[in-house]
Amino acid sequence: MNKLHYLIVALVLVCGLCHAQNELPTISADRPGALTGTDVMPLNKVQWETGMGFESTKGEPNIFALNNTLLRFGLFESAEIRLGANVLMLNEGQGAAPTIGMTPLTFGIKTKFFEGRGFLPSVALLAELQSPHIGTKEWLPSHLTPTLHLLFDHTVTNWLGIGYNVGTEWEIESGTAATFLGFGLYFTISEQIGSFVETYNYIRPEEGNQYLTQFGFTWLVSRRVQLDLAADLDFQNLGKFYAISGGVAWLIN
């Protein structure tokens, strides 16, 4: 699986470089980052966003994201449909065999209903639902697990943008709702290189809150292809949690 993944990524890069001169809108990816931007796919355009990663939480199995994939399709001028899934490997350690499986398939729609003007931000709504039927059996939800996020973007200068998300996520294991709050700063270093830092927080009154930070870089290889690298930390509990990830986004047509 790993070799196949690397081959697919290589083909993506080659195809993207070959078609960079086509008259297409510049790619706008929803990865990396825990927050989601307000941009939607242009009408009838398809984008593939994929990557790999590693997550470590003290006292819990290490998680290797062998593949996380998001497909986005421009359904209307102001709306896109989305399809996502992750292939994970859980490593219990102490000689135990790793567990490999696919998380529930996620269906979603993102709608942009206001384009920012002046001091007013762009506004969009993201709604997603995890399938109780498609995925590794042991990881499928036994109840509805929707996600609703209200998304905001604001361009401050030609080198600085801000974004913020607020929403609710129903969790697979407990079935309870967690409030999601996120805020991000996005920096344009050059025409091709960008960087960002985000704080994203899960408010769970019954299970305890979680406050995390992600930072990273993006490289716009061409109008069609963007590479990324990111890391996550819990600054309130350094050494308890960290994650690293990298990936690619490809505007296919």
Short mmCIF file of C-alpha atoms in Angstrom, two decimals:
data_model
loop_
_atom_site.label_atom_id
_atom_site.label_comp_id
_atom_site.label_asym_id
_atom_site.label_seq_id
_atom_site.Cartn_x
_atom_site.Cartn_y
_atom_site.Cartn_z
CA MET A 1 0.00 0.00 0.00
CA ASN A 2 2.75 2.47 0.85
CA LYS A 3 4.56 1.92 -2.48
CA LEU A 4 1.28 2.41 -4.37
CA HIS A 5 0.62 5.62 -2.45
CA TYR A 6 4.06 7.02 -3.32
CA LEU A 7 3.53 6.12 -7.00
CA ILE A 8 0.17 7.91 -7.09
CA VAL A 9 1.65 11.03 -5.48
CA ALA A 10 4.50 11.01 -8.02
CA LEU A 11 2.03 10.77 -10.91
CA VAL A 12 0.03 13.63 -9.43
CA LEU A 13 3.10 15.86 -9.36
CA VAL A 14 4.13 14.99 -12.91
CA CYS A 15 0.65 15.61 -14.30
CA GLY A 16 0.33 18.86 -12.40
CA LEU A 17 3.65 20.18 -13.73
CA CYS A 18 2.82 19.16 -17.29
CA HIS A 19 -0.48 21.06 -17.28
CA ALA A 20 0.55 24.07 -15.23
CA GLN A 21 0.09 26.46 -18.15
CA ASN A 22 -3.57 25.59 -18.72
CA GLU A 23 -5.96 28.45 -18.07
CA LEU A 24 -7.35 27.21 -14.76
CA PRO A 25 -8.05 28.95 -11.47
CA THR A 26 -5.21 28.78 -8.98
CA ILE A 27 -5.65 25.85 -6.61
CA SER A 28 -7.26 26.55 -3.23
CA ALA A 29 -6.78 23.60 -0.88
CA ASP A 30 -8.52 22.72 2.37
CA ARG A 31 -5.35 21.02 3.57
CA PRO A 32 -3.26 21.39 5.60
CA GLY A 33 -4.77 22.80 8.77
CA ALA A 34 -7.52 21.90 11.21
CA LEU A 35 -9.61 24.84 10.04
CA THR A 36 -11.49 24.93 6.73
CA GLY A 37 -11.47 27.88 4.37
CA THR A 38 -14.49 29.45 2.71
CA ASP A 39 -13.40 28.85 -0.91
CA VAL A 40 -15.50 26.35 -2.87
CA MET A 41 -14.55 24.48 -6.02
CA PRO A 42 -15.41 26.19 -9.33
CA LEU A 43 -18.33 24.68 -11.21
CA ASN A 44 -17.59 21.16 -12.54
CA LYS A 45 -13.97 21.24 -11.28
CA VAL A 46 -12.55 18.28 -9.34
CA GLN A 47 -9.79 18.43 -6.72
CA TRP A 48 -8.01 15.59 -4.93
CA GLU A 49 -6.31 16.26 -1.59
CA THR A 50 -4.33 13.46 0.04
CA GLY A 51 -1.53 12.89 2.53
CA MET A 52 0.08 10.82 5.25
CA GLY A 53 0.78 11.46 8.91
CA PHE A 54 1.65 10.22 12.38
CA GLU A 55 -0.05 10.98 15.71
CA SER A 56 1.15 10.11 19.19
CA THR A 57 -0.83 10.51 22.41
CA LYS A 58 0.64 9.35 25.70
CA GLY A 59 -1.11 6.22 26.97
CA GLU A 60 -2.88 5.53 23.65
CA PRO A 61 -1.93 3.61 20.48
CA ASN A 62 0.18 5.47 17.94
CA ILE A 63 -1.78 6.33 14.81
CA PHE A 64 -0.23 6.20 11.35
CA ALA A 65 -2.36 7.83 8.66
CA LEU A 66 -1.35 5.73 5.67
CA ASN A 67 -3.66 7.73 3.47
CA ASN A 68 -6.14 10.50 4.11
CA THR A 69 -8.12 11.54 1.06
CA LEU A 70 -10.62 14.28 0.29
CA LEU A 71 -12.32 14.63 -3.09
CA ARG A 72 -14.05 17.95 -3.86
CA PHE A 73 -16.39 18.65 -6.78
CA GLY A 74 -17.88 21.99 -7.81
CA LEU A 75 -21.61 21.28 -7.89
CA PHE A 76 -22.84 24.88 -8.26
CA GLU A 77 -21.20 28.28 -8.54
CA SER A 78 -21.27 28.65 -4.77
CA ALA A 79 -21.35 25.05 -3.51
CA GLU A 80 -19.24 21.91 -3.61
CA ILE A 81 -19.78 18.31 -2.57
CA ARG A 82 -17.09 16.41 -0.70
CA LEU A 83 -16.11 12.78 -0.13
CA GLY A 84 -13.42 11.78 2.37
CA ALA A 85 -11.91 8.77 4.11
CA ASN A 86 -8.75 7.81 6.00
CA VAL A 87 -6.77 4.58 6.03
CA LEU A 88 -5.15 4.23 9.46
CA MET A 89 -2.76 1.86 11.19
CA LEU A 90 -2.97 1.63 14.98
CA ASN A 91 0.17 0.44 16.75
CA GLU A 92 -0.52 -0.85 20.26
CA GLY A 93 3.17 -1.53 20.91
CA GLN A 94 4.63 -4.26 23.17
CA GLY A 95 4.76 -6.77 20.32
CA ALA A 96 1.07 -6.50 19.41
CA ALA A 97 0.20 -6.74 15.73
CA PRO A 98 -0.86 -3.39 14.25
CA THR A 99 -4.48 -2.84 13.23
CA ILE A 100 -5.17 -1.42 9.77
CA GLY A 101 -8.55 -0.15 8.66
CA MET A 102 -10.57 2.61 7.03
CA THR A 103 -12.45 5.26 8.96
CA PRO A 104 -16.12 5.81 8.05
CA LEU A 105 -16.64 7.38 4.65
CA THR A 106 -17.59 11.04 5.04
CA PHE A 107 -20.06 12.85 2.79
CA GLY A 108 -20.32 16.61 2.90
CA ILE A 109 -21.28 19.88 1.27
CA LYS A 110 -19.72 23.33 1.59
CA THR A 111 -21.71 26.40 0.60
CA LYS A 112 -20.33 29.91 0.32
CA PHE A 113 -23.06 32.47 0.81
CA PHE A 114 -21.14 35.73 1.24
CA GLU A 115 -18.00 37.05 -0.47
CA GLY A 116 -16.01 39.28 1.85
CA ARG A 117 -15.97 43.03 1.24
CA GLY A 118 -13.76 45.49 3.04
CA PHE A 119 -13.79 44.65 6.72
CA LEU A 120 -16.52 42.04 6.26
CA PRO A 121 -15.28 38.42 6.03
CA SER A 122 -16.22 35.74 3.53
CA VAL A 123 -18.72 33.30 5.06
CA ALA A 124 -19.45 29.64 4.27
CA LEU A 125 -21.15 26.65 5.87
CA LEU A 126 -19.67 23.13 5.98
CA ALA A 127 -21.96 20.18 6.74
CA GLU A 128 -20.67 16.59 6.84
CA LEU A 129 -22.02 13.17 7.83
CA GLN A 130 -20.11 9.93 8.44
CA SER A 131 -21.48 6.76 6.89
CA PRO A 132 -22.56 3.99 9.30
CA HIS A 133 -22.08 1.41 6.53
CA ILE A 134 -18.80 2.14 4.66
CA GLY A 135 -15.53 1.62 6.54
CA THR A 136 -13.88 -0.86 8.87
CA LYS A 137 -16.67 -2.55 10.81
CA GLU A 138 -15.21 -1.96 14.26
CA TRP A 139 -14.84 1.77 13.55
CA LEU A 140 -18.29 2.44 12.13
CA PRO A 141 -20.57 4.73 14.16
CA SER A 142 -23.69 3.24 15.69
CA HIS A 143 -25.41 6.62 15.64
CA LEU A 144 -25.50 9.74 13.50
CA THR A 145 -22.26 11.73 13.68
CA PRO A 146 -22.81 14.98 11.78
CA THR A 147 -20.45 17.94 11.70
CA LEU A 148 -21.59 21.55 11.23
CA HIS A 149 -19.03 24.35 10.90
CA LEU A 150 -19.54 28.03 10.15
CA LEU A 151 -16.47 29.29 8.28
CA PHE A 152 -15.01 32.79 8.05
CA ASP A 153 -12.06 34.21 6.04
CA HIS A 154 -10.69 37.73 6.01
CA THR A 155 -7.82 39.23 3.99
CA VAL A 156 -5.97 41.77 6.13
CA THR A 157 -3.09 42.66 3.77
CA ASN A 158 -1.52 41.13 0.67
CA TRP A 159 0.66 38.99 2.96
CA LEU A 160 -1.68 38.24 5.88
CA GLY A 161 -5.05 36.56 6.14
CA ILE A 162 -7.09 35.35 9.09
CA GLY A 163 -9.66 32.60 9.39
CA TYR A 164 -11.96 31.36 12.10
CA ASN A 165 -14.36 28.44 12.42
CA VAL A 166 -17.06 27.66 14.94
CA GLY A 167 -19.20 24.55 14.97
CA THR A 168 -20.38 21.32 16.50
CA GLU A 169 -19.07 17.78 15.97
CA TRP A 170 -20.75 14.59 17.17
CA GLU A 171 -18.11 12.05 18.17
CA ILE A 172 -18.10 8.44 17.01
CA GLU A 173 -17.32 6.67 20.28
CA SER A 174 -19.44 8.60 22.76
CA GLY A 175 -22.13 10.02 20.49
CA THR A 176 -21.89 13.31 22.38
CA ALA A 177 -21.46 16.72 20.78
CA ALA A 178 -18.27 18.73 21.08
CA THR A 179 -18.01 22.43 20.29
CA PHE A 180 -15.23 23.30 17.83
CA LEU A 181 -13.54 26.71 17.97
CA GLY A 182 -10.62 27.61 15.70
CA PHE A 183 -8.60 30.67 14.74
CA GLY A 184 -5.78 30.88 12.19
CA LEU A 185 -3.18 33.29 10.81
CA TYR A 186 -2.02 32.74 7.21
CA PHE A 187 1.15 34.32 5.83
CA THR A 188 2.23 34.76 2.19
CA ILE A 189 6.03 34.49 2.16
CA SER A 190 6.37 34.52 -1.63
CA GLU A 191 4.24 33.76 -4.69
CA GLN A 192 4.81 30.05 -4.06
CA ILE A 193 5.51 29.68 -0.33
CA GLY A 194 3.02 30.19 2.48
CA SER A 195 2.93 29.47 6.19
CA PHE A 196 0.26 29.34 8.86
CA VAL A 197 -0.46 28.85 12.54
CA GLU A 198 -3.82 27.75 13.92
CA THR A 199 -5.29 27.13 17.32
CA TYR A 200 -8.17 24.67 17.34
CA ASN A 201 -10.11 23.64 20.39
CA TYR A 202 -12.68 21.01 21.32
CA ILE A 203 -14.97 21.95 24.20
CA ARG A 204 -16.35 18.83 25.87
CA PRO A 205 -18.10 19.60 29.18
CA GLU A 206 -18.34 15.95 30.18
CA GLU A 207 -15.05 14.56 28.87
CA GLY A 208 -12.67 17.51 29.23
CA ASN A 209 -11.56 20.17 26.80
CA GLN A 210 -8.68 19.92 24.34
CA TYR A 211 -6.62 22.89 23.14
CA LEU A 212 -4.29 22.22 20.19
CA THR A 213 -2.05 24.21 17.85
CA GLN A 214 -1.01 23.43 14.28
CA PHE A 215 1.62 25.19 12.19
CA GLY A 216 3.15 24.47 8.83
CA PHE A 217 4.10 25.45 5.31
CA THR A 218 2.66 25.19 1.81
CA TRP A 219 4.48 25.17 -1.53
CA LEU A 220 2.55 26.04 -4.67
CA VAL A 221 4.37 23.89 -7.22
CA SER A 222 2.11 25.05 -10.04
CA ARG A 223 -1.39 26.41 -10.54
CA ARG A 224 -2.65 22.85 -10.18
CA VAL A 225 -0.44 21.34 -7.46
CA GLN A 226 0.32 22.31 -3.85
CA LEU A 227 2.50 20.44 -1.36
CA ASP A 228 2.24 20.87 2.41
CA LEU A 229 3.94 19.98 5.68
CA ALA A 230 2.45 20.52 9.15
CA ALA A 231 2.86 19.67 12.84
CA ASP A 232 0.45 19.70 15.81
CA LEU A 233 1.22 20.24 19.49
CA ASP A 234 -0.66 20.51 22.76
CA PHE A 235 1.14 23.38 24.48
CA GLN A 236 -0.77 22.77 27.71
CA ASN A 237 0.54 19.20 27.87
CA LEU A 238 3.88 19.19 26.07
CA GLY A 239 5.12 15.65 25.59
CA LYS A 240 1.64 14.16 25.85
CA PHE A 241 0.54 14.75 22.25
CA TYR A 242 2.09 15.57 18.91
CA ALA A 243 1.38 14.91 15.24
CA ILE A 244 3.11 15.46 11.91
CA SER A 245 1.67 15.28 8.41
CA GLY A 246 2.42 16.02 4.80
CA GLY A 247 0.53 15.81 1.58
CA VAL A 248 -0.50 17.15 -1.80
CA ALA A 249 -3.52 18.82 -3.36
CA TRP A 250 -4.19 18.48 -7.10
CA LEU A 251 -6.68 20.42 -9.19
CA ILE A 252 -7.46 17.63 -11.64
CA ASN A 253 -9.38 19.45 -14.39
#
